[in-house]
N, CA and C of each residue as an Amber inpcrd file, in Angstrom:
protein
   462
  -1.1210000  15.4480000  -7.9310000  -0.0520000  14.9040000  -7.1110000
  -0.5900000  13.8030000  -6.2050000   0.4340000  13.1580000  -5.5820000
  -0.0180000  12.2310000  -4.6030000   1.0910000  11.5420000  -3.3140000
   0.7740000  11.0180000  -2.9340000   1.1050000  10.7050000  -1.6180000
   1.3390000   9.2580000  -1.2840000   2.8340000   9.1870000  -0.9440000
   3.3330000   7.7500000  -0.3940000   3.5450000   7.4290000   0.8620000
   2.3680000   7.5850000   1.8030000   2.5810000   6.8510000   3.1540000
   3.7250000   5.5320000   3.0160000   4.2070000   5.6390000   4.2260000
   5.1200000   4.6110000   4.5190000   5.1250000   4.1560000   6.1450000
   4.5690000   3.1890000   6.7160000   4.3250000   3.5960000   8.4090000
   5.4380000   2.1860000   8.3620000   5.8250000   2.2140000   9.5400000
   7.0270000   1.0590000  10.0710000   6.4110000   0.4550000  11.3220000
   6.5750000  -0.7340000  11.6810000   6.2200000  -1.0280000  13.1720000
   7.7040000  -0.6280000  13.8600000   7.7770000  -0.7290000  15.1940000
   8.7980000  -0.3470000  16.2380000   9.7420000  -1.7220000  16.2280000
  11.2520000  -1.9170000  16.1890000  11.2670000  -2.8020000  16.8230000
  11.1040000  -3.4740000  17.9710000  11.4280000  -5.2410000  17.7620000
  11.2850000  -5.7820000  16.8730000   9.7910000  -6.9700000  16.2620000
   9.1900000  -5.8810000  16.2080000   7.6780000  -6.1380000  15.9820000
   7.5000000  -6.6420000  14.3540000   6.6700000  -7.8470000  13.8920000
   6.6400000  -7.9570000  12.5990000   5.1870000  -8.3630000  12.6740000
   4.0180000  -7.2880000  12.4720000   2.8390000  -7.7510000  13.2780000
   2.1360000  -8.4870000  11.8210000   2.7610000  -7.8970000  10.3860000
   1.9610000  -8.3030000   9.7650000   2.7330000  -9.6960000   9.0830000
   3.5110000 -10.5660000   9.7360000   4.0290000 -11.7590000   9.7810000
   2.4060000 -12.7580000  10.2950000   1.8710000 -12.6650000  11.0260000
   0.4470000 -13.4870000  11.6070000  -0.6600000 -12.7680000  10.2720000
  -0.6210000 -13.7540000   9.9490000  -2.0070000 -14.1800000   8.3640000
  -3.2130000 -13.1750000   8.9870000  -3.6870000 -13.3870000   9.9250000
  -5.1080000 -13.2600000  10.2650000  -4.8350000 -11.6560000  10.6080000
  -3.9630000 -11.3380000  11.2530000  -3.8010000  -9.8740000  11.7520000
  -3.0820000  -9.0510000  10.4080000  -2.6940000  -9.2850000   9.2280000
  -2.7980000  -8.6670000   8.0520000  -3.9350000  -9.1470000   7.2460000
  -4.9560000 -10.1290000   7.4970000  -6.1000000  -9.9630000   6.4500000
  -7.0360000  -9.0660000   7.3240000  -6.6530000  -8.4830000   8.6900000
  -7.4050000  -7.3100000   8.8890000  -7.4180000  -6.2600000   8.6810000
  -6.1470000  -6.1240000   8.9810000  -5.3810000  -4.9470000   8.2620000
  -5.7010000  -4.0700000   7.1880000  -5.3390000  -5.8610000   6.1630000
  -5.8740000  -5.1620000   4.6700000  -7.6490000  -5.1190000   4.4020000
  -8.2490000  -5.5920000   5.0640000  -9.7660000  -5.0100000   5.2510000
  -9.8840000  -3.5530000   5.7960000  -8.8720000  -3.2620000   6.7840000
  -9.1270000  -1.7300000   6.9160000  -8.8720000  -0.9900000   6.0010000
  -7.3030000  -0.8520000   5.7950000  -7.1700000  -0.0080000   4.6150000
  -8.3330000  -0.0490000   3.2620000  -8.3330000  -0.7500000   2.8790000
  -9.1940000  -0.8700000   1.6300000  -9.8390000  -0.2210000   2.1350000
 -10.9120000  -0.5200000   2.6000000 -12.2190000   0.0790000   3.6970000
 -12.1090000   1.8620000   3.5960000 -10.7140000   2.1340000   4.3410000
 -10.7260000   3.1660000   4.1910000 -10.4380000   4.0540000   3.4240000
  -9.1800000   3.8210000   2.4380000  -8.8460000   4.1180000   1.2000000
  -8.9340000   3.5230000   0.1650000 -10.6050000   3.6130000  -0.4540000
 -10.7760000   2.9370000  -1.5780000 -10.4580000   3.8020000  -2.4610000
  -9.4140000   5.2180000  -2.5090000  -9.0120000   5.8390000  -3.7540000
  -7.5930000   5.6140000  -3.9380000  -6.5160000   4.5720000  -3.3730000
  -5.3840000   4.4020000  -3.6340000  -5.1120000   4.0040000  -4.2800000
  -4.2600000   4.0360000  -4.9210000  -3.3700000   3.3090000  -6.1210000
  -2.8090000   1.9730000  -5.9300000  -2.4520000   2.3210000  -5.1640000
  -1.1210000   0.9670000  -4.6680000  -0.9730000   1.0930000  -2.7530000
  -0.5970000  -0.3570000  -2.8190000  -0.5460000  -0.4150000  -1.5220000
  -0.2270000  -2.0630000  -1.3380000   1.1010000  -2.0850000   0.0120000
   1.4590000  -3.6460000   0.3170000   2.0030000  -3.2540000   1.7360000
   1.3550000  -4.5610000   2.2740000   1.8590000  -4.7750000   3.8620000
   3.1120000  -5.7680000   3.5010000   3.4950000  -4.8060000   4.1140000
   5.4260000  -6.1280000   4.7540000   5.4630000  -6.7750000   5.9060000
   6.4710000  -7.9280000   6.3760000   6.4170000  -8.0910000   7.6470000
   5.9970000  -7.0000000   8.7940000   6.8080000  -5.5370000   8.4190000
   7.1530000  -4.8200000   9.7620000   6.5930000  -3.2330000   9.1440000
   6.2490000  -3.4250000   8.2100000   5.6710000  -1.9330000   7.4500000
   4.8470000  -2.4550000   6.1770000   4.0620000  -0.9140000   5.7250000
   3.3020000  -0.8150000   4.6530000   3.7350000   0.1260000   4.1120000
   3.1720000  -0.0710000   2.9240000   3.2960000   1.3460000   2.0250000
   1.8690000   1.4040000   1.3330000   1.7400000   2.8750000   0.8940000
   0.0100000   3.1530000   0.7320000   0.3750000   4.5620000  -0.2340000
  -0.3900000   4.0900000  -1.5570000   0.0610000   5.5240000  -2.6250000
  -1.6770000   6.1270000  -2.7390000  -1.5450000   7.4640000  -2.3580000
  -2.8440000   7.9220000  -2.2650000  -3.2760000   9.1660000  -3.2150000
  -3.8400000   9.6160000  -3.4520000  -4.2080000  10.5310000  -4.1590000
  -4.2030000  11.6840000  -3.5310000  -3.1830000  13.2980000  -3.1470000
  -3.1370000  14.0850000  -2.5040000  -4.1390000  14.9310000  -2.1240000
  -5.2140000  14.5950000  -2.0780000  -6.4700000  15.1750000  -1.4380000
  -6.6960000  15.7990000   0.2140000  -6.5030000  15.2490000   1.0550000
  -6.7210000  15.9260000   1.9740000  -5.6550000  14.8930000   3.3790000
  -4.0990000  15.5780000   3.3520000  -3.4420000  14.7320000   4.6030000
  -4.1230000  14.7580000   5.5010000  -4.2870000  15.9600000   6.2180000
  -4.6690000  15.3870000   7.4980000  -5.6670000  14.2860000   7.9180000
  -6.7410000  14.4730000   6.8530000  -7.7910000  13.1020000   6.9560000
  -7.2390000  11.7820000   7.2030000  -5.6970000  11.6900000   5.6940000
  -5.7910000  10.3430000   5.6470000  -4.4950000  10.3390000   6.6920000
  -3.8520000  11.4960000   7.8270000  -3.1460000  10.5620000   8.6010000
  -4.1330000  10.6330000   9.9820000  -4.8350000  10.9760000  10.2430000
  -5.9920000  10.8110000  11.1300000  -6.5590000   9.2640000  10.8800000
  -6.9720000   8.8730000   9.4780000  -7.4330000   7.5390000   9.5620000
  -6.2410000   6.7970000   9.7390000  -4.9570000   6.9450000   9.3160000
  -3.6960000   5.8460000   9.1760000  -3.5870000   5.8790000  10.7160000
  -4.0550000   6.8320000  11.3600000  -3.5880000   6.7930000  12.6280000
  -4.6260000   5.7260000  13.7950000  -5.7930000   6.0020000  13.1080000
  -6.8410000   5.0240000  13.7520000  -6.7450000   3.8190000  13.3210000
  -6.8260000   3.2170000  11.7970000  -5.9770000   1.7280000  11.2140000
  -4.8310000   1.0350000  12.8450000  -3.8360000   2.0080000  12.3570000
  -3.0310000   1.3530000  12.7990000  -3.2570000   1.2010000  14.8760000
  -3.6620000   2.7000000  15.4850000  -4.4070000   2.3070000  16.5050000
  -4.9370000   0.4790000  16.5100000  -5.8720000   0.3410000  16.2130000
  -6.9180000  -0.7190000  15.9980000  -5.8620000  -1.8570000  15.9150000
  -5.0760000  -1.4670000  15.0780000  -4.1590000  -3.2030000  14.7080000
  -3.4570000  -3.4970000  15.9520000  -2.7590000  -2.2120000  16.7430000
  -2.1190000  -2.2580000  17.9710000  -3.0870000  -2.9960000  19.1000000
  -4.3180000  -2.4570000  19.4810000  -5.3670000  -3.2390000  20.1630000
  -5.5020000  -4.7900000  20.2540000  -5.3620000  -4.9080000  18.7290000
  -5.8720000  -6.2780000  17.7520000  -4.7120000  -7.4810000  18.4790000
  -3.7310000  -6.8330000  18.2470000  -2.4030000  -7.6210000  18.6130000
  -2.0720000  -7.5350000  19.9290000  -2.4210000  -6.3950000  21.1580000
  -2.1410000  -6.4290000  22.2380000  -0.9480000  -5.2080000  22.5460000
  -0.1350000  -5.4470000  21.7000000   0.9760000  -4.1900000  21.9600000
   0.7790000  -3.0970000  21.7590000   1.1450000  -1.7950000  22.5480000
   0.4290000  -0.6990000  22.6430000   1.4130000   0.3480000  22.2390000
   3.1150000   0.1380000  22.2110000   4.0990000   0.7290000  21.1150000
   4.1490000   0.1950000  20.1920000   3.2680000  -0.8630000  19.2250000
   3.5000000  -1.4600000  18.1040000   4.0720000  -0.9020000  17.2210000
   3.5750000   0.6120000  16.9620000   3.9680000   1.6860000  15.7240000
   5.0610000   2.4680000  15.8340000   5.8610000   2.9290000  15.0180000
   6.5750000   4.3250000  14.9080000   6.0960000   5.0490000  14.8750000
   6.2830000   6.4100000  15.0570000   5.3590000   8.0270000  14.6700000
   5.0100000   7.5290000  12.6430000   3.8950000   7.2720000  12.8180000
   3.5970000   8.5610000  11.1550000   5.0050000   9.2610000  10.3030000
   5.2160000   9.2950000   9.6160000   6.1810000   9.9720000   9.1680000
   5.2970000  10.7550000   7.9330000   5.3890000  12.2110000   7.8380000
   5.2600000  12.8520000   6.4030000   5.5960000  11.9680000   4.9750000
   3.9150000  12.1820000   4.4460000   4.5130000  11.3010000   3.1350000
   5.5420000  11.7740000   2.1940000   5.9860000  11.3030000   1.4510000
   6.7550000  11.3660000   0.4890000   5.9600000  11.6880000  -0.5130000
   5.6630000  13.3960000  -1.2770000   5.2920000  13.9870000  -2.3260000
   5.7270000  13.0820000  -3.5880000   4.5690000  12.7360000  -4.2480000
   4.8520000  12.3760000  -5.6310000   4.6750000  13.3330000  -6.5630000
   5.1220000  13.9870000  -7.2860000   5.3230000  15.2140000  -7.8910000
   4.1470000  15.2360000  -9.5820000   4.8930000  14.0330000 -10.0830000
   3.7110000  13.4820000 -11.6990000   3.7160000  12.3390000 -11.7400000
   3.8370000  11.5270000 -13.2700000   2.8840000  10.5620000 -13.6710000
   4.4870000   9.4070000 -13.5850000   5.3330000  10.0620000 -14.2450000
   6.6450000   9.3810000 -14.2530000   7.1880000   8.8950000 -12.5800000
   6.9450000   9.6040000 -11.6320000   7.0830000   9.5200000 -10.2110000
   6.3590000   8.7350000  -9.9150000   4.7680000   8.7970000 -10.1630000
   4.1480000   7.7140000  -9.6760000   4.2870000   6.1280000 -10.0170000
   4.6270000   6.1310000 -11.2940000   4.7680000   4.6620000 -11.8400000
   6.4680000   4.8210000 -11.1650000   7.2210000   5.1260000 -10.7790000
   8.3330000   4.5930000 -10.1560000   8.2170000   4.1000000  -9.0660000
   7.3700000   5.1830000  -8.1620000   6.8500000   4.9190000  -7.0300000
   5.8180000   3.5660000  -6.7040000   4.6490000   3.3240000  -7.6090000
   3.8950000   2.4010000  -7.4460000   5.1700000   0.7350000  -8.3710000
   5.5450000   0.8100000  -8.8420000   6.6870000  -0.4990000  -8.9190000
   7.6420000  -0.3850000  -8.3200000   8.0440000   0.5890000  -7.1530000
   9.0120000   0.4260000  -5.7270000   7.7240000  -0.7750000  -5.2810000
   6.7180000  -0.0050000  -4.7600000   5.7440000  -0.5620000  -3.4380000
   5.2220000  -2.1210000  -4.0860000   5.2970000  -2.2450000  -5.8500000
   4.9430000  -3.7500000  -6.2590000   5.8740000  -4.8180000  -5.4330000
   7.4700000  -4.3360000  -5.7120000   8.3950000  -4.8660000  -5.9830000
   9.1180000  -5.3670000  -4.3610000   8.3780000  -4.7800000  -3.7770000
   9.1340000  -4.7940000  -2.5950000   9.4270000  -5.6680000  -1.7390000
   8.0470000  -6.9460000  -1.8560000   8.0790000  -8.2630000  -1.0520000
   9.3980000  -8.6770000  -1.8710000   9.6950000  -8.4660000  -3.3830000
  10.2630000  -9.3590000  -3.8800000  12.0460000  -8.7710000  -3.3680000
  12.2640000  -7.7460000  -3.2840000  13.5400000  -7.3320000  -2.6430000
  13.8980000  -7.5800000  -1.3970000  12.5720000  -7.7160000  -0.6210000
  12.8980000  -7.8070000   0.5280000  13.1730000  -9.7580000   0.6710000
  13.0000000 -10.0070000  -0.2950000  13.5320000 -11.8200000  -0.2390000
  12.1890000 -12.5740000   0.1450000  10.6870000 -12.3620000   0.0930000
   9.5250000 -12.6380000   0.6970000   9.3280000 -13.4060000  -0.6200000
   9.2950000 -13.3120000  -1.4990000   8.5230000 -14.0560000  -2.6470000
   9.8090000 -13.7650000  -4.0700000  10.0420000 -14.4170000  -4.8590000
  10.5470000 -14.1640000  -6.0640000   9.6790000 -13.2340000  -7.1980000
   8.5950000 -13.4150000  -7.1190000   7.7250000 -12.7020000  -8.2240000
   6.4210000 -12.2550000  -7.3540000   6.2400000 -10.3950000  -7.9270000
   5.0910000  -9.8550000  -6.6570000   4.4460000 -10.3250000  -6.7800000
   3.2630000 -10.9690000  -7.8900000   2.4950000 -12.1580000  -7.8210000
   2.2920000 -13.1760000  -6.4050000   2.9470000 -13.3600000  -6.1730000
   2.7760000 -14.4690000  -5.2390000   2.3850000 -13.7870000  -3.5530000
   2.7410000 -12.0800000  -3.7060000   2.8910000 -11.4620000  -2.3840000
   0.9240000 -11.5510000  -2.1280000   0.3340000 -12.2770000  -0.7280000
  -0.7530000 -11.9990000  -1.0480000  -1.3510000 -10.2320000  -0.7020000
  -0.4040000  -9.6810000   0.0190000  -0.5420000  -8.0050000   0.3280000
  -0.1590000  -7.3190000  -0.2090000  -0.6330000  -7.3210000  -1.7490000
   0.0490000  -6.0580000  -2.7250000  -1.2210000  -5.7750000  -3.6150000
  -1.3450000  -4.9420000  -3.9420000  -2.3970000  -4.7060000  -4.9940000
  -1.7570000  -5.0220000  -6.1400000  -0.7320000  -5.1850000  -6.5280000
  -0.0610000  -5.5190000  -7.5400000  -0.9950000  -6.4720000  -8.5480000
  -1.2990000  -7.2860000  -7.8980000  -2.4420000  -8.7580000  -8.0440000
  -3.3540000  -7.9340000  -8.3850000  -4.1370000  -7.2350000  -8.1650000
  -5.2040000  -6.6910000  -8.3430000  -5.7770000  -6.4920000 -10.1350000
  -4.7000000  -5.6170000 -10.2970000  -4.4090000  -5.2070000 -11.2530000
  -4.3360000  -6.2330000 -12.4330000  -3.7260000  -7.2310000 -12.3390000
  -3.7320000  -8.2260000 -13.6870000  -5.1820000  -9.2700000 -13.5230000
  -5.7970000  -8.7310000 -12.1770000  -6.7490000  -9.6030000 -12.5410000
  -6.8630000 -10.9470000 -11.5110000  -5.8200000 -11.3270000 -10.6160000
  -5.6900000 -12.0540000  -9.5290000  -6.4600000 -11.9020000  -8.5180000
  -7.5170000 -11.3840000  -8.3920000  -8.3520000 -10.9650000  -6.9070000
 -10.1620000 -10.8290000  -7.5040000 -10.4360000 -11.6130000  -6.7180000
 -11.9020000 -11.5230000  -7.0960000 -12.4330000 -10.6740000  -7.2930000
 -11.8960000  -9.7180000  -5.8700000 -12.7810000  -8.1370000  -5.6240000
 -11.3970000  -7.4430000  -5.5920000 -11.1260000  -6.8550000  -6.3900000
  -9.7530000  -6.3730000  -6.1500000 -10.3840000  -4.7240000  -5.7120000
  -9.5640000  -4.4630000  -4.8500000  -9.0570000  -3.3770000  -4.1280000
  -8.8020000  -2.0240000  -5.2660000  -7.8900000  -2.2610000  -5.8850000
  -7.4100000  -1.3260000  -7.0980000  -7.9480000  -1.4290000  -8.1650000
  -8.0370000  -0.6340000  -8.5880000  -9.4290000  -1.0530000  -9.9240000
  -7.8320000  -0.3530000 -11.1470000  -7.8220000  -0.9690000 -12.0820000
  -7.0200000  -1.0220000 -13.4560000  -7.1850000   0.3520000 -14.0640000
  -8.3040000   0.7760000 -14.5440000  -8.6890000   1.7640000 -15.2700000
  -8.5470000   3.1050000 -14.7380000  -8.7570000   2.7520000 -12.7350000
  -8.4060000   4.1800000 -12.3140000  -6.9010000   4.4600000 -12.3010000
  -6.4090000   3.1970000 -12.4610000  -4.6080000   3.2480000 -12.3010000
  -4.3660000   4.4130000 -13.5530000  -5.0280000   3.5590000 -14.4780000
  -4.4290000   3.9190000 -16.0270000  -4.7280000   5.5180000 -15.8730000
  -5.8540000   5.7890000 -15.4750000  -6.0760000   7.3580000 -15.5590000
  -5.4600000   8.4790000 -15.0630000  -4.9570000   8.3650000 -13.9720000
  -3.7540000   8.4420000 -12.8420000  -2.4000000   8.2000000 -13.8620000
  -2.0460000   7.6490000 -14.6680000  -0.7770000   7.8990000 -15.3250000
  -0.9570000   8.3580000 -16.8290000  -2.4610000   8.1520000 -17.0500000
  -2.2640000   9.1020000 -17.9740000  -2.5360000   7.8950000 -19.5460000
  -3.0140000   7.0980000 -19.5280000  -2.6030000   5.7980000 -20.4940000
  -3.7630000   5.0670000 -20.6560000  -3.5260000   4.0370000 -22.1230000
  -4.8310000   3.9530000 -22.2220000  -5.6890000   2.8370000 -21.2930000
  -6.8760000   2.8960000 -21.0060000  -7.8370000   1.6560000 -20.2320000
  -7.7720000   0.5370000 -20.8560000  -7.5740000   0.5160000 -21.6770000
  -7.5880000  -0.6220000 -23.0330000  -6.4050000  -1.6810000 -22.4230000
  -6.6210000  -2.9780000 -21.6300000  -5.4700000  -3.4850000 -21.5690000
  -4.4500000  -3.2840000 -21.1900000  -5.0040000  -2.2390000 -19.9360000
  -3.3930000  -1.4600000 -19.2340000  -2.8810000  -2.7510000 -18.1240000
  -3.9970000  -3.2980000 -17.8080000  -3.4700000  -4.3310000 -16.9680000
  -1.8390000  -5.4940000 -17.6490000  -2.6080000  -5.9100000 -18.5000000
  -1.3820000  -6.5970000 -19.3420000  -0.0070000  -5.6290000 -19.4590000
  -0.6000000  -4.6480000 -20.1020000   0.9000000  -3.3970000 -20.1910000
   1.7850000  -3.0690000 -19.3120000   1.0370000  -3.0010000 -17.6170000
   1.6750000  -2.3120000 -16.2810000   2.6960000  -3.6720000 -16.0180000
């Protein structure tokens, strides 16, 4: 199973609108969850698909991340509470779940194609990122499919 963090900033805060204060961001997370699946900063929230291993750890670290970004930026209600993730149950859930969190700059009217979002692992995955964050093969294993060119397939 696994786990869909979802954290919101407070209004009307859009902290990860400033370039420099989401390429920190996304240095933390990575940093800290190098076993996620998926993961994209929005203007005013993220989403983060994790592998159900141990919550309290990872809302203890989501809680220090986002601490730090609040510092970073100055505002000290920047965040909402944490909210309980959203249980991903199997393999069919997760690939719904991880192309919600692709798709989302593009619903939310930020970009036409997730491609272009630079805070999505989405990119990762086909190969767009030097050092990508999400590695392809652990995706594929996680749904169950082959390594062979899953990038092209997803």
């Amino acid at each position: 199973m696994w786990n869909h963090w979802a954290v919101r900033a407070s209004t009307p805060f859009k902290p990860f609108m400033k370039f420099e204060l989401a390429c920190r961001a996304w240095e933390l997370f990575s940093r800290n969850f190098p076993a996620a699946l998926g993961a994209t900063l929005m203007p005013d929230h993220l989403h983060l698909i994790l592998p159900q291993e141990s919550e309290p750890v990872d809302r203890t670290k989501l809680n220090g991340i986002m601490g730090a970004i609040s510092r970073i930026s100055g505002v000290s209600s920047l965040w909402q509470r944490i909210p309980a993730p959203v249980k991903i149950p199997d393999r069919h859930h997760l690939r719904r779940q991880l192309r919600y969190v692709a798709l989302n700059p593009c619903r939310g009217r930020l970009c036409p194609d997730p491609l272009e979002w630079n805070w999505s692992t989405h990119r990762d995955l086909v190969g767009a990122i030097a050092q990508p964050w999400i590695n392809a093969s652990t995706l594929a294993k996680a749904l169950g499919e082959r390594q062979n060119g899953f990038g092209v397939r997803f």
